[in-house]
Amino acid sequence: MLANKTALITGSTSGIGLGIAKALARQGANIVLNGFGDADGPQAEIRALGAKVAYHGADMSKPSEIEAMMNFAADSFGQVDILVNNAGIQHVARIEAFPIDKWDAILAINLSSAFHATRLALPAMRKANWGRIINVASVHGLVASAEKSAYVAAKHGVVGLTKVTALENATTGVTCNAICPGWVLTPLVQKQVDAKASANGVSNEEAKKLLLGEKEPSMQFTTPEELGELAVFFCSPAGANVRGVAWNMDGGWVAQ
């Protein structure tokens, strides 16, 4: 379905981003990965699916590096047809104790990076009259949790950016939508599981149940594979008039 299309997914060397990259690769898209840590393993996983893949290690807090990444993607495969803004970091603390540098970093990586990548991708998408911008927000783009002020603010901002991007391109073939996962067992969430296990003196499995029980009625983690299939839907002909939605995959979290 996505043969000859190029998808750039930020923060895609693991977790949600890699899950989305693999789902798009299965549909024939060329893939540009981005992120920290091991890049060779994820690239090999994409190649094993029969897709072409490239990697750029842009620091998503730096606009100049985001621009270099976008140029790299265009040089590698042609224009970016599908942009998935997924890069994100987390820090947990009460507002009065929240480190200023952590606030600035979370807003830069979780929100501003999506703006910069979007503004750079849009001209070519509009010229081609086809493009898909998928912002990985969070259930925390729709509701809040204590001690996550920067993350919640950034993710609410991502949902707002999604709506504006969709409206500004509503009469074109360019769509923009947000995916809002609940708990996904990524390295980011595993840290919270580990902290809960330590604080409560329980096993990792018990800590997972405690974490899910606080928020997610299904008592199941959403998987990167499920999120990847939603991204594929947004890119399909059936998703052509889905514009500006914040689609939560959260096991009933927001339904409460």
Short mmCIF file of C-alpha atoms in Angstrom, two decimals:
data_model
loop_
_atom_site.label_atom_id
_atom_site.label_comp_id
_atom_site.label_asym_id
_atom_site.label_seq_id
_atom_site.Cartn_x
_atom_site.Cartn_y
_atom_site.Cartn_z
CA MET A 1 0.00 0.00 0.00
CA LEU A 2 2.84 2.41 0.80
CA ALA A 3 5.31 1.41 -1.93
CA ASN A 4 7.42 4.39 -3.06
CA LYS A 5 6.40 6.38 0.03
CA THR A 6 8.96 7.46 2.62
CA ALA A 7 8.18 7.49 6.33
CA LEU A 8 10.31 9.32 8.88
CA ILE A 9 9.67 8.28 12.47
CA THR A 10 11.37 10.19 15.28
CA GLY A 11 12.40 8.38 18.43
CA SER A 12 12.17 5.07 16.58
CA THR A 13 15.10 2.94 17.72
CA SER A 14 12.85 1.22 20.29
CA GLY A 15 9.34 1.05 21.73
CA ILE A 16 6.39 2.75 20.08
CA GLY A 17 8.42 4.41 17.35
CA LEU A 18 10.02 1.16 16.22
CA GLY A 19 6.64 -0.59 16.32
CA ILE A 20 5.17 2.06 14.01
CA ALA A 21 8.23 1.96 11.74
CA LYS A 22 7.90 -1.81 11.34
CA ALA A 23 4.17 -1.59 10.57
CA LEU A 24 4.80 1.01 7.86
CA ALA A 25 7.73 -1.04 6.49
CA ARG A 26 5.42 -4.04 6.11
CA GLN A 27 3.29 -1.87 3.83
CA GLY A 28 6.30 -1.15 1.60
CA ALA A 29 7.38 2.28 2.83
CA ASN A 30 11.00 3.39 2.89
CA ILE A 31 11.90 4.07 6.52
CA VAL A 32 14.06 6.75 8.13
CA LEU A 33 14.78 5.94 11.76
CA ASN A 34 15.90 8.39 14.43
CA GLY A 35 16.82 8.02 18.07
CA PHE A 36 19.54 7.35 20.61
CA GLY A 37 21.21 4.07 21.47
CA ASP A 38 21.66 1.10 19.16
CA ALA A 39 20.69 1.90 15.58
CA ASP A 40 22.08 -1.17 13.84
CA GLY A 41 19.62 -3.62 15.41
CA PRO A 42 16.49 -1.64 14.50
CA GLN A 43 17.77 -1.09 10.96
CA ALA A 44 18.30 -4.83 10.58
CA GLU A 45 14.74 -5.46 11.77
CA ILE A 46 13.39 -3.09 9.11
CA ARG A 47 15.53 -4.63 6.36
CA ALA A 48 14.28 -8.08 7.35
CA LEU A 49 10.80 -6.87 6.41
CA GLY A 50 12.01 -6.10 2.89
CA ALA A 51 12.04 -2.33 3.27
CA LYS A 52 14.77 0.20 2.58
CA VAL A 53 15.99 1.95 5.71
CA ALA A 54 18.27 4.80 6.74
CA TYR A 55 19.12 6.30 10.12
CA HIS A 56 19.79 9.84 11.35
CA GLY A 57 20.76 10.54 14.93
CA ALA A 58 19.39 14.09 15.19
CA ASP A 59 18.99 15.46 18.71
CA MET A 60 15.30 16.37 18.65
CA SER A 61 15.82 19.28 21.06
CA LYS A 62 17.85 21.13 18.41
CA PRO A 63 16.04 22.70 15.43
CA SER A 64 19.21 22.76 13.31
CA GLU A 65 19.64 18.99 13.71
CA ILE A 66 15.96 18.39 12.90
CA GLU A 67 16.44 20.35 9.68
CA ALA A 68 19.54 18.30 8.86
CA MET A 69 17.53 15.10 9.45
CA MET A 70 14.73 16.23 7.14
CA ASN A 71 17.25 17.09 4.42
CA PHE A 72 18.94 13.71 4.93
CA ALA A 73 15.61 11.91 4.48
CA ALA A 74 14.90 13.81 1.27
CA ASP A 75 18.40 13.09 -0.05
CA SER A 76 18.11 9.40 0.83
CA PHE A 77 14.68 8.57 -0.58
CA GLY A 78 13.06 11.72 -1.89
CA GLN A 79 10.55 13.76 0.10
CA VAL A 80 9.07 12.69 3.43
CA ASP A 81 5.54 11.48 2.67
CA ILE A 82 4.71 10.22 6.17
CA LEU A 83 6.00 12.00 9.26
CA VAL A 84 5.55 10.35 12.63
CA ASN A 85 6.44 12.69 15.49
CA ASN A 86 7.11 10.23 18.29
CA ALA A 87 10.25 11.35 20.14
CA GLY A 88 9.61 11.89 23.83
CA ILE A 89 11.15 11.93 27.28
CA GLN A 90 9.64 11.95 30.77
CA HIS A 91 10.42 13.25 34.25
CA VAL A 92 8.20 12.90 37.31
CA ALA A 93 8.12 15.47 40.12
CA ARG A 94 5.75 17.90 41.81
CA ILE A 95 5.57 21.33 40.19
CA GLU A 96 7.38 23.14 42.99
CA ALA A 97 10.23 20.63 42.79
CA PHE A 98 10.31 20.22 39.00
CA PRO A 99 13.82 20.94 37.64
CA ILE A 100 13.73 23.83 35.18
CA ASP A 101 16.13 22.11 32.81
CA LYS A 102 13.88 19.02 32.72
CA TRP A 103 10.84 21.20 31.94
CA ASP A 104 12.69 22.87 29.07
CA ALA A 105 13.97 19.56 27.68
CA ILE A 106 10.55 17.87 27.79
CA LEU A 107 8.84 20.78 26.04
CA ALA A 108 11.60 20.90 23.41
CA ILE A 109 11.65 17.17 22.61
CA ASN A 110 7.98 16.27 23.16
CA LEU A 111 6.37 19.35 21.59
CA SER A 112 8.67 21.76 19.78
CA SER A 113 10.32 18.98 17.77
CA ALA A 114 6.92 18.04 16.32
CA PHE A 115 6.39 21.65 15.24
CA HIS A 116 9.81 21.90 13.60
CA ALA A 117 9.54 18.58 11.74
CA THR A 118 5.99 19.42 10.63
CA ARG A 119 6.84 22.88 9.29
CA LEU A 120 9.72 21.38 7.31
CA ALA A 121 7.67 18.46 5.92
CA LEU A 122 4.56 20.38 4.86
CA PRO A 123 5.78 22.23 1.72
CA ALA A 124 6.67 19.01 -0.15
CA MET A 125 3.52 17.25 1.08
CA ARG A 126 1.33 20.10 -0.10
CA LYS A 127 3.10 20.21 -3.47
CA ALA A 128 2.44 16.49 -3.94
CA ASN A 129 -1.09 16.89 -2.52
CA TRP A 130 -0.51 13.82 -0.34
CA GLY A 131 0.96 13.48 3.11
CA ARG A 132 0.33 11.96 6.50
CA ILE A 133 1.48 13.57 9.72
CA ILE A 134 0.94 11.36 12.75
CA ASN A 135 1.72 12.81 16.15
CA VAL A 136 2.22 10.34 18.96
CA ALA A 137 0.66 12.22 21.85
CA SER A 138 -0.56 10.27 24.87
CA VAL A 139 -3.63 9.71 26.97
CA HIS A 140 -1.92 12.54 28.87
CA GLY A 141 -2.78 14.76 25.93
CA LEU A 142 -6.42 14.30 26.98
CA VAL A 143 -6.29 13.95 30.77
CA ALA A 144 -3.73 14.67 33.48
CA SER A 145 -1.83 12.82 36.16
CA ALA A 146 -0.12 14.34 39.17
CA GLU A 147 3.65 14.94 39.08
CA LYS A 148 3.78 14.99 35.26
CA SER A 149 3.33 18.71 34.61
CA ALA A 150 5.79 19.05 31.72
CA TYR A 151 4.75 15.83 30.00
CA VAL A 152 1.02 16.59 30.30
CA ALA A 153 1.52 20.18 29.12
CA ALA A 154 3.59 19.03 26.15
CA LYS A 155 1.18 16.27 25.14
CA HIS A 156 -1.85 18.58 25.41
CA GLY A 157 0.17 20.90 23.17
CA VAL A 158 0.75 18.10 20.67
CA VAL A 159 -3.01 17.50 20.46
CA GLY A 160 -3.57 21.22 19.85
CA LEU A 161 -0.83 21.32 17.20
CA THR A 162 -2.46 18.32 15.53
CA LYS A 163 -5.79 20.11 15.26
CA VAL A 164 -4.28 23.29 13.83
CA THR A 165 -2.19 21.34 11.30
CA ALA A 166 -5.30 19.42 10.21
CA LEU A 167 -7.36 22.60 9.79
CA GLU A 168 -4.70 24.46 7.84
CA ASN A 169 -4.52 21.57 5.36
CA ALA A 170 -8.15 20.47 5.41
CA THR A 171 -8.79 21.06 1.69
CA THR A 172 -5.62 19.23 0.62
CA GLY A 173 -4.50 15.60 0.52
CA VAL A 174 -2.43 16.17 3.66
CA THR A 175 -3.91 14.89 6.93
CA CYS A 176 -2.73 15.20 10.51
CA ASN A 177 -3.91 13.08 13.43
CA ALA A 178 -2.71 12.13 16.90
CA ILE A 179 -2.40 8.74 18.55
CA CYS A 180 -2.96 8.83 22.31
CA PRO A 181 -1.74 5.60 23.94
CA GLY A 182 -2.38 4.60 27.51
CA TRP A 183 0.25 2.46 29.22
CA VAL A 184 2.64 0.88 26.72
CA LEU A 185 5.47 -1.20 28.15
CA THR A 186 8.28 0.87 26.65
CA PRO A 187 11.64 1.52 28.38
CA LEU A 188 10.11 4.82 29.59
CA VAL A 189 7.20 3.05 31.33
CA GLN A 190 9.39 0.18 32.58
CA LYS A 191 11.29 2.76 34.66
CA GLN A 192 8.00 3.69 36.35
CA VAL A 193 7.23 0.01 36.94
CA ASP A 194 10.67 -0.49 38.49
CA ALA A 195 10.19 2.56 40.73
CA LYS A 196 6.78 1.30 41.87
CA ALA A 197 8.20 -2.17 42.61
CA SER A 198 10.97 -0.63 44.69
CA ALA A 199 8.69 1.81 46.53
CA ASN A 200 6.11 -0.87 47.41
CA GLY A 201 8.49 -3.77 47.95
CA VAL A 202 6.72 -5.96 45.38
CA SER A 203 7.72 -7.95 42.31
CA ASN A 204 7.90 -6.43 38.85
CA GLU A 205 4.74 -8.30 37.82
CA GLU A 206 2.84 -7.02 40.85
CA ALA A 207 4.08 -3.51 40.13
CA LYS A 208 2.70 -3.77 36.58
CA LYS A 209 -0.70 -4.76 37.96
CA LEU A 210 -0.61 -1.82 40.38
CA LEU A 211 0.29 0.58 37.57
CA LEU A 212 -2.46 -0.70 35.26
CA GLY A 213 -5.01 -0.85 38.07
CA GLU A 214 -4.61 2.86 38.81
CA LYS A 215 -5.69 3.99 35.34
CA GLU A 216 -6.39 1.33 32.72
CA PRO A 217 -9.62 -0.69 33.13
CA SER A 218 -8.59 -3.35 30.61
CA MET A 219 -5.60 -4.26 32.83
CA GLN A 220 -3.62 -4.70 29.61
CA PHE A 221 -0.75 -2.74 28.15
CA THR A 222 -1.32 -1.37 24.65
CA THR A 223 1.36 -2.76 22.33
CA PRO A 224 3.60 -0.98 19.81
CA GLU A 225 2.21 -3.38 17.20
CA GLU A 226 -1.36 -2.18 17.85
CA LEU A 227 -0.26 1.45 17.60
CA GLY A 228 1.56 0.64 14.36
CA GLU A 229 -1.61 -0.74 12.82
CA LEU A 230 -3.47 2.45 13.75
CA ALA A 231 -0.76 4.45 11.99
CA VAL A 232 -1.23 2.23 8.92
CA PHE A 233 -4.97 2.98 9.00
CA PHE A 234 -4.28 6.73 9.04
CA CYS A 235 -2.11 6.23 5.93
CA SER A 236 -4.70 4.11 4.12
CA PRO A 237 -7.40 5.33 1.70
CA ALA A 238 -9.92 4.72 4.51
CA GLY A 239 -8.14 7.38 6.57
CA ALA A 240 -8.20 10.07 3.90
CA ASN A 241 -10.87 12.17 5.63
CA VAL A 242 -9.83 11.46 9.21
CA ARG A 243 -8.47 14.86 10.18
CA GLY A 244 -7.45 16.39 13.48
CA VAL A 245 -8.48 13.50 15.72
CA ALA A 246 -6.83 12.50 18.99
CA TRP A 247 -7.39 8.75 18.89
CA ASN A 248 -6.87 7.12 22.27
CA MET A 249 -5.81 3.46 22.55
CA ASP A 250 -5.95 3.30 26.31
CA GLY A 251 -7.91 0.29 27.54
CA GLY A 252 -10.78 2.53 28.68
CA TRP A 253 -8.67 5.06 30.62
CA VAL A 254 -10.43 8.17 29.27
CA ALA A 255 -13.87 6.49 29.30
CA GLN A 256 -13.96 6.57 33.11
#
